[in-house]
Amino acid sequence: MALSFEGRVALVTGSGGGLGREYALAFAERGASVVVNDLGADTKGGGKSSAAADKVVEEIRAKGGKAVANYDSVEDGEKVIQSALDAFGRIDIVVNNAGILRDRSFARTSDLDWDLIHRVHLRGSFSVTRAAWNHMKNQTFGRIIMTTSAAGIYGNFGQANYSAAKLGLLGLANTLAIEGLRYNIRCNTIAPVAGSRLTETVMTPELVASLKPEYIAPMVLWLCHEQCQENGALFEAGAGWIGKLRWERSQGSIVRQKNQPMTPEAVRDQWDKICDFTDATKPKSIQESLLSVVSVLSGLDSDGAVGATPTAAAALASGVNPAEAVGQKLPPSTFVFTPAQCILYALGVGMSTKDPDHLRFLYEGHEDFSCLPTFGVIPSQAAMMDGGLSTIPGLNIDFTQVLHGEQYLELYKPLPTSGTLTSEATIADVLDKGSGAVILLDVKTYSGDELICFNQFSVFVVGAGGFGGRRTSKSARAAVPPPKRAPDAVVIDSTTRDQAALYRLSGDWNPLHIDPSFAAMGGFKAPILHGLCSFGFAARHVLKQFAGNDPSRFKAIKVRFAKPVMPGQSLQTEMWKDGNRIHLQCKVKETDAVVLAGAYVDLHGVSEASLETLTQHGALQSELVFAEIGRRIKDSGSELVKKVNAVFAWEITKDSQSAAEWTMDLKNGSGSLHKGPCGGKADVTITVSDEDFMEVVQGRLNPQKAFFSGKLKVRGNIMLSQKLEVILKDHAKL
């Protein structure tokens, strides 16, 4: 399939002739809107004319293409990019091609010769690219080409100024490739060999004529296409040939001994070995470069040769130094919100007006309008999203390799539904996991001077381990495995195809969750759901199942993100009650893959006020009582089995309709309680309304009186029902 640039806007600097003209014509021919930039200066940077740019624009328009001319110097990068925005509304591609020559032998090179070359080549490319950068970041797409030269790579007599500027462009491109990766911005460097005004000074006329610019343009177009994921690479090209360059380094030699001075004679004696490229290495990053050096030193024997201080040397190589990072504070962030943000978040984690219980989180006019407890992660996430970690000394890491590993949230009071919150983040610890580093980021969020909530983000940085640090930390809020028994409750909830698109509106703008091409770079077939979205789903399942959707009962949640979820899949939350702690595990129902592991929610104990709250919101009050009975049966079930020796089936009604079933087995094993119909034959089946059940539990209604008045109906061995008073009295007090 032919490569198309429809909808893309390309800027080519210095495109009034030569290579730039060829690039501009090629982009336009394939559907791009093109900005033809050319100052109209001569090869030494003198003069100015609009004629060259205008002529290329006319050529493009004559063929039905779209193009505008720009006559600004590349030193005025903002003006150059603004012309693209004014004409076409965006900027997708920047080809930094503009250049001049002021060739002199080094001894004859003046300050002006040096400065003019750097201003046009290096500063000009910097200025134009910087002006386009934020636009590319915001649209999560950009393609940038820097133009170096064989003179920059290898050197060339009479071109010291030009060579220095051209190799400087390669360094600039390599860094932009790293910084732009997470935003789907790709930056590559080309060293074209083609006939042009600049190469006429160093090539014969016959060679200039044979090295046509049209033999370079196809490579530039491929590197600028959205399908091309090449990044941070250097290419030479000419006459239809293209080659990729890379750095190579010899194995080298250690030329100093432990407790001995290093001497030039030792260097001389090892020179052949130092320069031997047999089994050469090919470092691709600064981390690989440093790590290679450290791995050689730290692996030496201690019987004569020098060794590196393991922790310090490894920290230098990995870019991670806990001694510098731990305790550092990130810039504080402010979060201003209204009920709209609370509602949007609730929708983002799957709440719906189809469920009446959800209305208190979706309607600002509801008498008990509340904010979901897990909304507490939203004000604090700015510490993660706004690049604050990049300002921390001792964390020289590749942020494209950052994964969200675990999350802990604790509330100190119910969240407000509007206001201004301030978050303060601190590096709590940095751990060495071998294959990567774990950064523990503690974030405290305040309303004025009052502490509202605390978050701990556990961030895993792939490939940043091996710096000799600790593997565990007292500061970490640990994940806890679930009990080894059947769950007490299971909730299955479907996400929608647009779940990630909706959740991201709460502030997590990572294109991994919306852009298919960006997701593909991460190895995913399609954009994935935010881990914190699944986190929100699971938390509200617990809140409804064990707390009657009462946000005041929520205390804390901890999860470990195990695997991704695809929007549209169903989440299955399995829950185990253990006192006021609800252990949970979340799976994708379709694949049975665990996505949230080692997780739990801590609840505040229930109170009379909580029961009243449950009644107001239509939930079953009896849910809390049965949960408490189940916990106590777990603690003393064997004793109850001896006393009772019966299986009770409960049918709880509400508004004369069956609302819930429970099975209380106090006959087999050590006793058990589960929600659902009795699998076998019950000795006694009791039918009672939720309201009357609570009257009995709280001692306001005698079970026998309830039976004779018809409020409590019994089938089976009626005599066994006499033991109910003992069970409820002793084991259901709240």
GROMACS .gro file of N, CA, C and O in nm, residues 6 77 158 182 197 282-283 287 295 366 404 444 514 522 655 718:
model
   64
    6GLU      N    1  -0.192   1.229   0.380
    6GLU     CA    2  -0.316   1.305   0.388
    6GLU      C    3  -0.342   1.344   0.533
    6GLU      O    4  -0.332   1.262   0.624
   77GLY      N    5   1.230   3.056   1.498
   77GLY     CA    6   1.151   2.933   1.488
   77GLY      C    7   1.004   2.950   1.517
   77GLY      O    8   0.918   2.887   1.453
  158GLY      N    9   3.900   2.216   0.623
  158GLY     CA   10   3.840   2.344   0.588
  158GLY      C   11   3.697   2.360   0.637
  158GLY      O   12   3.632   2.461   0.605
  182ARG      N   13   0.775   0.891   2.457
  182ARG     CA   14   0.647   0.867   2.524
  182ARG      C   15   0.532   0.944   2.460
  182ARG      O   16   0.415   0.915   2.484
  197ARG      N   17   2.365   2.319  -0.365
  197ARG     CA   18   2.450   2.438  -0.361
  197ARG      C   19   2.566   2.420  -0.263
  197ARG      O   20   2.675   2.471  -0.285
  282LYS      N   21   2.866  -0.266   2.117
  282LYS     CA   22   2.790  -0.163   2.044
  282LYS      C   23   2.689  -0.097   2.138
  282LYS      O   24   2.569  -0.124   2.130
  283PRO      N   25   2.734  -0.013   2.229
  283PRO     CA   26   2.642   0.051   2.324
  283PRO      C   27   2.540   0.138   2.253
  283PRO      O   28   2.573   0.211   2.159
  287GLN      N   29   2.316   0.458   2.952
  287GLN     CA   30   2.311   0.356   3.057
  287GLN      C   31   2.393   0.233   3.018
  287GLN      O   32   2.470   0.180   3.099
  295SER      N   33   3.049  -0.303   3.485
  295SER     CA   34   3.045  -0.449   3.492
  295SER      C   35   3.184  -0.509   3.477
  295SER      O   36   3.216  -0.612   3.537
  366HIS      N   37  -2.857   1.506   4.447
  366HIS     CA   38  -2.898   1.400   4.539
  366HIS      C   39  -2.873   1.446   4.683
  366HIS      O   40  -2.773   1.511   4.713
  404HIS      N   41   0.347   0.155   3.627
  404HIS     CA   42   0.279   0.173   3.755
  404HIS      C   43   0.261   0.034   3.817
  404HIS      O   44   0.183  -0.047   3.769
  444LYS      N   45   0.089   1.336   4.998
  444LYS     CA   46  -0.010   1.380   5.096
  444LYS      C   47  -0.093   1.492   5.035
  444LYS      O   48  -0.036   1.587   4.979
  514ILE      N   49  -0.543   0.535   2.446
  514ILE     CA   50  -0.636   0.587   2.345
  514ILE      C   51  -0.584   0.574   2.202
  514ILE      O   52  -0.662   0.557   2.109
  522GLY      N   53   0.405  -0.017   2.254
  522GLY     CA   54   0.420  -0.082   2.383
  522GLY      C   55   0.397  -0.232   2.376
  522GLY      O   56   0.400  -0.300   2.479
  655ASP      N   57  -3.979  -0.524   5.057
  655ASP     CA   58  -4.100  -0.483   4.984
  655ASP      C   59  -4.173  -0.606   4.929
  655ASP      O   60  -4.219  -0.608   4.813
  718ILE      N   61  -3.897  -2.690   6.329
  718ILE     CA   62  -3.926  -2.565   6.397
  718ILE      C   63  -3.854  -2.556   6.531
  718ILE      O   64  -3.813  -2.448   6.574
   0.00000   0.00000   0.00000
